[in-house]
Amino acid sequence: MTLALARVDDRLIHGQVVIGWGRPLGASFIVLVDEAVRASEWEQELYRLAAPPEVEVIFASVEEAAAALPAWLARPDRGILLTADVATMVALQAASGGRLEAVNLGGIHHRPGRTQRLPWVYLSDEEYERLQALAAAGVRVTAQDVPATSAVPLESLR
Amino acid sequence: MSDPLIGVVVCHRELASALVGAAEEISGVRGALVPVSNTGCDRGDLEERVREAIGGRPAVVFVDMPSGSCLIATLQRLRGHPEAAAVTGVNLAMLLDFLFHRDLPPAEAAGRAVNVGTRAIRVPA
């Protein structure tokens, strides 16, 4: 069934992902694309703790994820792909030759230079422009914290 | 004798404030529990909130879920911190007992909290 969700969420694996999205989607694997977590066995153990035991957690760098993306997309079960920031998701999309069809914006919290777009989404102008470029290339970009709420289109976050 | 333990309660939304308020109201002990909410912060911000709440004191950190952002931030903060221990699945019973056993070493207090909290979960006859 492929990757059912590609999400930018700076908390990575947490309740909204595992319970809010993971259960209704029937996700049996989570791909966490983050250079810092990929480099730290200890942090990987922490994030494994955050997922139900029956859910496989795969840690990857952007380069590794780009190479493995076709295989994940071809898997018969459903998965969720996570990055902690817009830049990593954009880099993955570029490195994989544009394999992602949709990107979901989850929790992206305040940082200097970012402005509030939704109560749980803060973006810098540069991040917004990068997302616009994704959308212009045909990727469906929306913000949606959990499936029970409505997806907010990118243009509403301007 | 070392300082008595501080209890830091780390939960989603306003749950920690509610638990701390209830524990203080029932026990009459104030200032020994510090609530931390994960609202509006990413991983780094939440870890910083936990650090500020501990304030370098010996502590037990009570977390709501056995997984997720609150636990991850707590464990990242407690790494290499022998004067603090973490407990998941916080409930009011364990907090009330903790308030009267703050002279224990952190690991022992954490183990006690798990026992008390677990015993509080039952189907009443």
mmCIF file of N, CA, C and O in Angstrom, chain A residues 10-15 19 34 37 40 42-43 46-47 49-51 84 109-111 114, chain B residues 12 38-46 65-69 71-73 75-77 79:
data_model
loop_
_atom_site.group_PDB
_atom_site.id
_atom_site.type_symbol
_atom_site.label_atom_id
_atom_site.label_comp_id
_atom_site.label_asym_id
_atom_site.label_seq_id
_atom_site.Cartn_x
_atom_site.Cartn_y
_atom_site.Cartn_z
ATOM 1 N N ASP A 10 8.257 18.304 13.976
ATOM 2 C CA ASP A 10 9.524 18.442 14.704
ATOM 3 C C ASP A 10 9.591 17.600 15.974
ATOM 4 O O ASP A 10 10.643 17.525 16.603
ATOM 5 N N ARG A 11 8.498 16.938 16.348
ATOM 6 C CA ARG A 11 8.578 15.987 17.461
ATOM 7 C C ARG A 11 8.821 14.562 16.952
ATOM 8 O O ARG A 11 8.906 13.633 17.751
ATOM 9 N N LEU A 12 8.844 14.392 15.666
ATOM 10 C CA LEU A 12 9.093 13.091 15.028
ATOM 11 C C LEU A 12 8.095 12.044 15.526
ATOM 12 O O LEU A 12 6.905 12.232 15.344
ATOM 13 N N ILE A 13 8.550 10.974 16.143
ATOM 14 C CA ILE A 13 7.594 9.931 16.557
ATOM 15 C C ILE A 13 6.991 10.331 17.905
ATOM 16 O O ILE A 13 7.678 10.378 18.918
ATOM 17 N N HIS A 14 5.701 10.626 17.906
ATOM 18 C CA HIS A 14 5.010 10.965 19.156
ATOM 19 C C HIS A 14 3.541 10.592 18.998
ATOM 20 O O HIS A 14 3.144 9.978 17.999
ATOM 21 N N GLY A 15 2.734 10.955 20.005
ATOM 22 C CA GLY A 15 1.362 10.475 20.058
ATOM 23 C C GLY A 15 0.540 10.750 18.818
ATOM 24 O O GLY A 15 -0.170 9.860 18.334
ATOM 25 N N ILE A 19 -0.601 7.351 17.282
ATOM 26 C CA ILE A 19 -2.012 7.058 17.570
ATOM 27 C C ILE A 19 -2.922 7.779 16.575
ATOM 28 O O ILE A 19 -3.796 7.167 15.952
ATOM 29 N N ASP A 34 16.364 11.665 9.486
ATOM 30 C CA ASP A 34 16.966 12.747 10.283
ATOM 31 C C ASP A 34 18.451 12.422 10.463
ATOM 32 O O ASP A 34 18.788 11.354 10.987
ATOM 33 N N VAL A 37 19.560 11.896 14.274
ATOM 34 C CA VAL A 37 19.074 10.649 14.872
ATOM 35 C C VAL A 37 19.748 9.450 14.201
ATOM 36 O O VAL A 37 20.094 8.474 14.869
ATOM 37 N N SER A 40 22.985 8.607 15.872
ATOM 38 C CA SER A 40 23.009 8.338 17.309
ATOM 39 C C SER A 40 22.210 7.085 17.659
ATOM 40 O O SER A 40 20.976 7.093 17.602
ATOM 41 N N TRP A 42 21.803 5.882 20.527
ATOM 42 C CA TRP A 42 21.028 6.150 21.737
ATOM 43 C C TRP A 42 19.699 6.825 21.403
ATOM 44 O O TRP A 42 18.643 6.452 21.913
ATOM 45 N N GLU A 43 19.741 7.829 20.524
ATOM 46 C CA GLU A 43 18.496 8.498 20.135
ATOM 47 C C GLU A 43 17.579 7.545 19.373
ATOM 48 O O GLU A 43 16.357 7.601 19.493
ATOM 49 N N LEU A 46 15.609 5.675 21.821
ATOM 50 C CA LEU A 46 14.531 6.502 22.361
ATOM 51 C C LEU A 46 13.321 6.483 21.427
ATOM 52 O O LEU A 46 12.183 6.326 21.872
ATOM 53 N N TYR A 47 13.579 6.666 20.132
ATOM 54 C CA TYR A 47 12.455 6.733 19.195
ATOM 55 C C TYR A 47 11.821 5.361 18.969
ATOM 56 O O TYR A 47 10.630 5.279 18.680
ATOM 57 N N LEU A 49 11.370 3.368 21.396
ATOM 58 C CA LEU A 49 10.478 3.320 22.554
ATOM 59 C C LEU A 49 9.153 4.009 22.267
ATOM 60 O O LEU A 49 8.126 3.664 22.855
ATOM 61 N N ALA A 50 9.200 5.010 21.406
ATOM 62 C CA ALA A 50 8.022 5.833 21.158
ATOM 63 C C ALA A 50 7.023 5.169 20.213
ATOM 64 O O ALA A 50 5.910 5.657 20.057
ATOM 65 N N ALA A 51 7.421 4.088 19.590
ATOM 66 C CA ALA A 51 6.535 3.408 18.643
ATOM 67 C C ALA A 51 6.027 2.111 19.254
ATOM 68 O O ALA A 51 6.727 1.483 20.046
ATOM 69 N N ALA A 84 11.919 16.178 10.518
ATOM 70 C CA ALA A 84 11.690 17.167 11.566
ATOM 71 C C ALA A 84 11.554 18.578 11.009
ATOM 72 O O ALA A 84 11.117 19.478 11.728
ATOM 73 N N HIS A 109 7.099 24.038 15.249
ATOM 74 C CA HIS A 109 6.946 25.025 16.314
ATOM 75 C C HIS A 109 7.817 26.258 16.114
ATOM 76 O O HIS A 109 8.633 26.318 15.199
ATOM 77 N N HIS A 110 7.623 27.201 17.004
ATOM 78 C CA HIS A 110 8.271 28.507 16.860
ATOM 79 C C HIS A 110 9.789 28.409 16.950
ATOM 80 O O HIS A 110 10.333 27.675 17.779
ATOM 81 N N ARG A 111 10.425 29.131 16.088
ATOM 82 C CA ARG A 111 11.869 29.333 16.084
ATOM 83 C C ARG A 111 12.094 30.766 15.622
ATOM 84 O O ARG A 111 11.257 31.319 14.911
ATOM 85 N N ARG A 114 10.671 32.418 12.244
ATOM 86 C CA ARG A 114 9.409 31.827 11.797
ATOM 87 C C ARG A 114 8.236 32.676 12.284
ATOM 88 O O ARG A 114 8.318 33.289 13.348
ATOM 89 N N HIS B 12 1.191 16.068 28.432
ATOM 90 C CA HIS B 12 0.564 16.774 27.317
ATOM 91 C C HIS B 12 -0.404 17.838 27.857
ATOM 92 O O HIS B 12 -1.034 17.656 28.896
ATOM 93 N N ASN B 38 3.889 20.165 27.359
ATOM 94 C CA ASN B 38 4.576 20.090 26.062
ATOM 95 C C ASN B 38 3.934 21.007 25.026
ATOM 96 O O ASN B 38 4.348 21.013 23.865
ATOM 97 N N THR B 39 2.960 21.776 25.440
ATOM 98 C CA THR B 39 2.232 22.602 24.475
ATOM 99 C C THR B 39 3.137 23.649 23.835
ATOM 100 O O THR B 39 3.866 24.359 24.535
ATOM 101 N N GLY B 40 3.072 23.731 22.533
ATOM 102 C CA GLY B 40 3.730 24.800 21.791
ATOM 103 C C GLY B 40 5.233 24.696 21.685
ATOM 104 O O GLY B 40 5.886 25.690 21.372
ATOM 105 N N CYS B 41 5.794 23.528 21.930
ATOM 106 C CA CYS B 41 7.256 23.469 21.831
ATOM 107 C C CYS B 41 7.713 22.227 21.067
ATOM 108 O O CYS B 41 7.031 21.209 21.054
ATOM 109 N N ASP B 42 8.853 22.361 20.457
ATOM 110 C CA ASP B 42 9.445 21.226 19.769
ATOM 111 C C ASP B 42 10.319 20.454 20.754
ATOM 112 O O ASP B 42 10.331 20.727 21.958
ATOM 113 N N ARG B 43 11.080 19.499 20.219
ATOM 114 C CA ARG B 43 11.872 18.643 21.115
ATOM 115 C C ARG B 43 12.852 19.435 21.964
ATOM 116 O O ARG B 43 12.977 19.225 23.168
ATOM 117 N N GLY B 44 13.551 20.362 21.350
ATOM 118 C CA GLY B 44 14.564 21.136 22.072
ATOM 119 C C GLY B 44 13.955 22.019 23.141
ATOM 120 O O GLY B 44 14.469 22.116 24.263
ATOM 121 N N ASP B 45 12.837 22.662 22.810
ATOM 122 C CA ASP B 45 12.182 23.542 23.777
ATOM 123 C C ASP B 45 11.664 22.745 24.973
ATOM 124 O O ASP B 45 11.745 23.191 26.121
ATOM 125 N N LEU B 46 11.112 21.578 24.703
ATOM 126 C CA LEU B 46 10.570 20.777 25.798
ATOM 127 C C LEU B 46 11.690 20.280 26.710
ATOM 128 O O LEU B 46 11.555 20.295 27.947
ATOM 129 N N MET B 65 3.049 9.428 29.444
ATOM 130 C CA MET B 65 2.974 8.238 28.582
ATOM 131 C C MET B 65 4.318 7.494 28.573
ATOM 132 O O MET B 65 5.372 8.111 28.734
ATOM 133 N N PRO B 66 4.287 6.198 28.333
ATOM 134 C CA PRO B 66 5.551 5.454 28.263
ATOM 135 C C PRO B 66 6.239 5.604 26.910
ATOM 136 O O PRO B 66 7.072 4.780 26.530
ATOM 137 N N SER B 67 5.851 6.616 26.161
ATOM 138 C CA SER B 67 6.469 6.894 24.870
ATOM 139 C C SER B 67 6.151 8.342 24.525
ATOM 140 O O SER B 67 5.448 9.016 25.282
ATOM 141 N N GLY B 68 6.641 8.806 23.410
ATOM 142 C CA GLY B 68 6.244 10.118 22.929
ATOM 143 C C GLY B 68 7.170 11.246 23.332
ATOM 144 O O GLY B 68 8.219 11.045 23.950
ATOM 145 N N SER B 69 6.755 12.458 22.959
ATOM 146 C CA SER B 69 7.634 13.624 23.077
ATOM 147 C C SER B 69 8.014 13.927 24.519
ATOM 148 O O SER B 69 9.149 14.329 24.795
ATOM 149 N N LEU B 71 8.350 11.857 27.070
ATOM 150 C CA LEU B 71 9.342 10.887 27.550
ATOM 151 C C LEU B 71 10.690 11.103 26.860
ATOM 152 O O LEU B 71 11.744 11.067 27.520
ATOM 153 N N ILE B 72 10.668 11.330 25.581
ATOM 154 C CA ILE B 72 11.935 11.501 24.857
ATOM 155 C C ILE B 72 12.685 12.719 25.373
ATOM 156 O O ILE B 72 13.890 12.656 25.650
ATOM 157 N N ALA B 73 11.988 13.831 25.554
ATOM 158 C CA ALA B 73 12.649 15.038 26.084
ATOM 159 C C ALA B 73 13.198 14.790 27.484
ATOM 160 O O ALA B 73 14.300 15.223 27.832
ATOM 161 N N LEU B 75 14.115 11.841 28.889
ATOM 162 C CA LEU B 75 15.266 10.932 28.885
ATOM 163 C C LEU B 75 16.504 11.604 28.297
ATOM 164 O O LEU B 75 17.628 11.362 28.756
ATOM 165 N N GLN B 76 16.290 12.462 27.319
ATOM 166 C CA GLN B 76 17.444 13.200 26.780
ATOM 167 C C GLN B 76 18.031 14.118 27.847
ATOM 168 O O GLN B 76 19.241 14.243 27.981
ATOM 169 N N ARG B 77 17.167 14.731 28.629
ATOM 170 C CA ARG B 77 17.638 15.638 29.673
ATOM 171 C C ARG B 77 18.297 14.867 30.820
ATOM 172 O O ARG B 77 19.272 15.321 31.413
ATOM 173 N N ARG B 79 19.863 12.029 30.723
ATOM 174 C CA ARG B 79 21.019 11.210 30.356
ATOM 175 C C ARG B 79 22.269 11.728 31.085
ATOM 176 O O ARG B 79 22.596 12.914 31.012
#
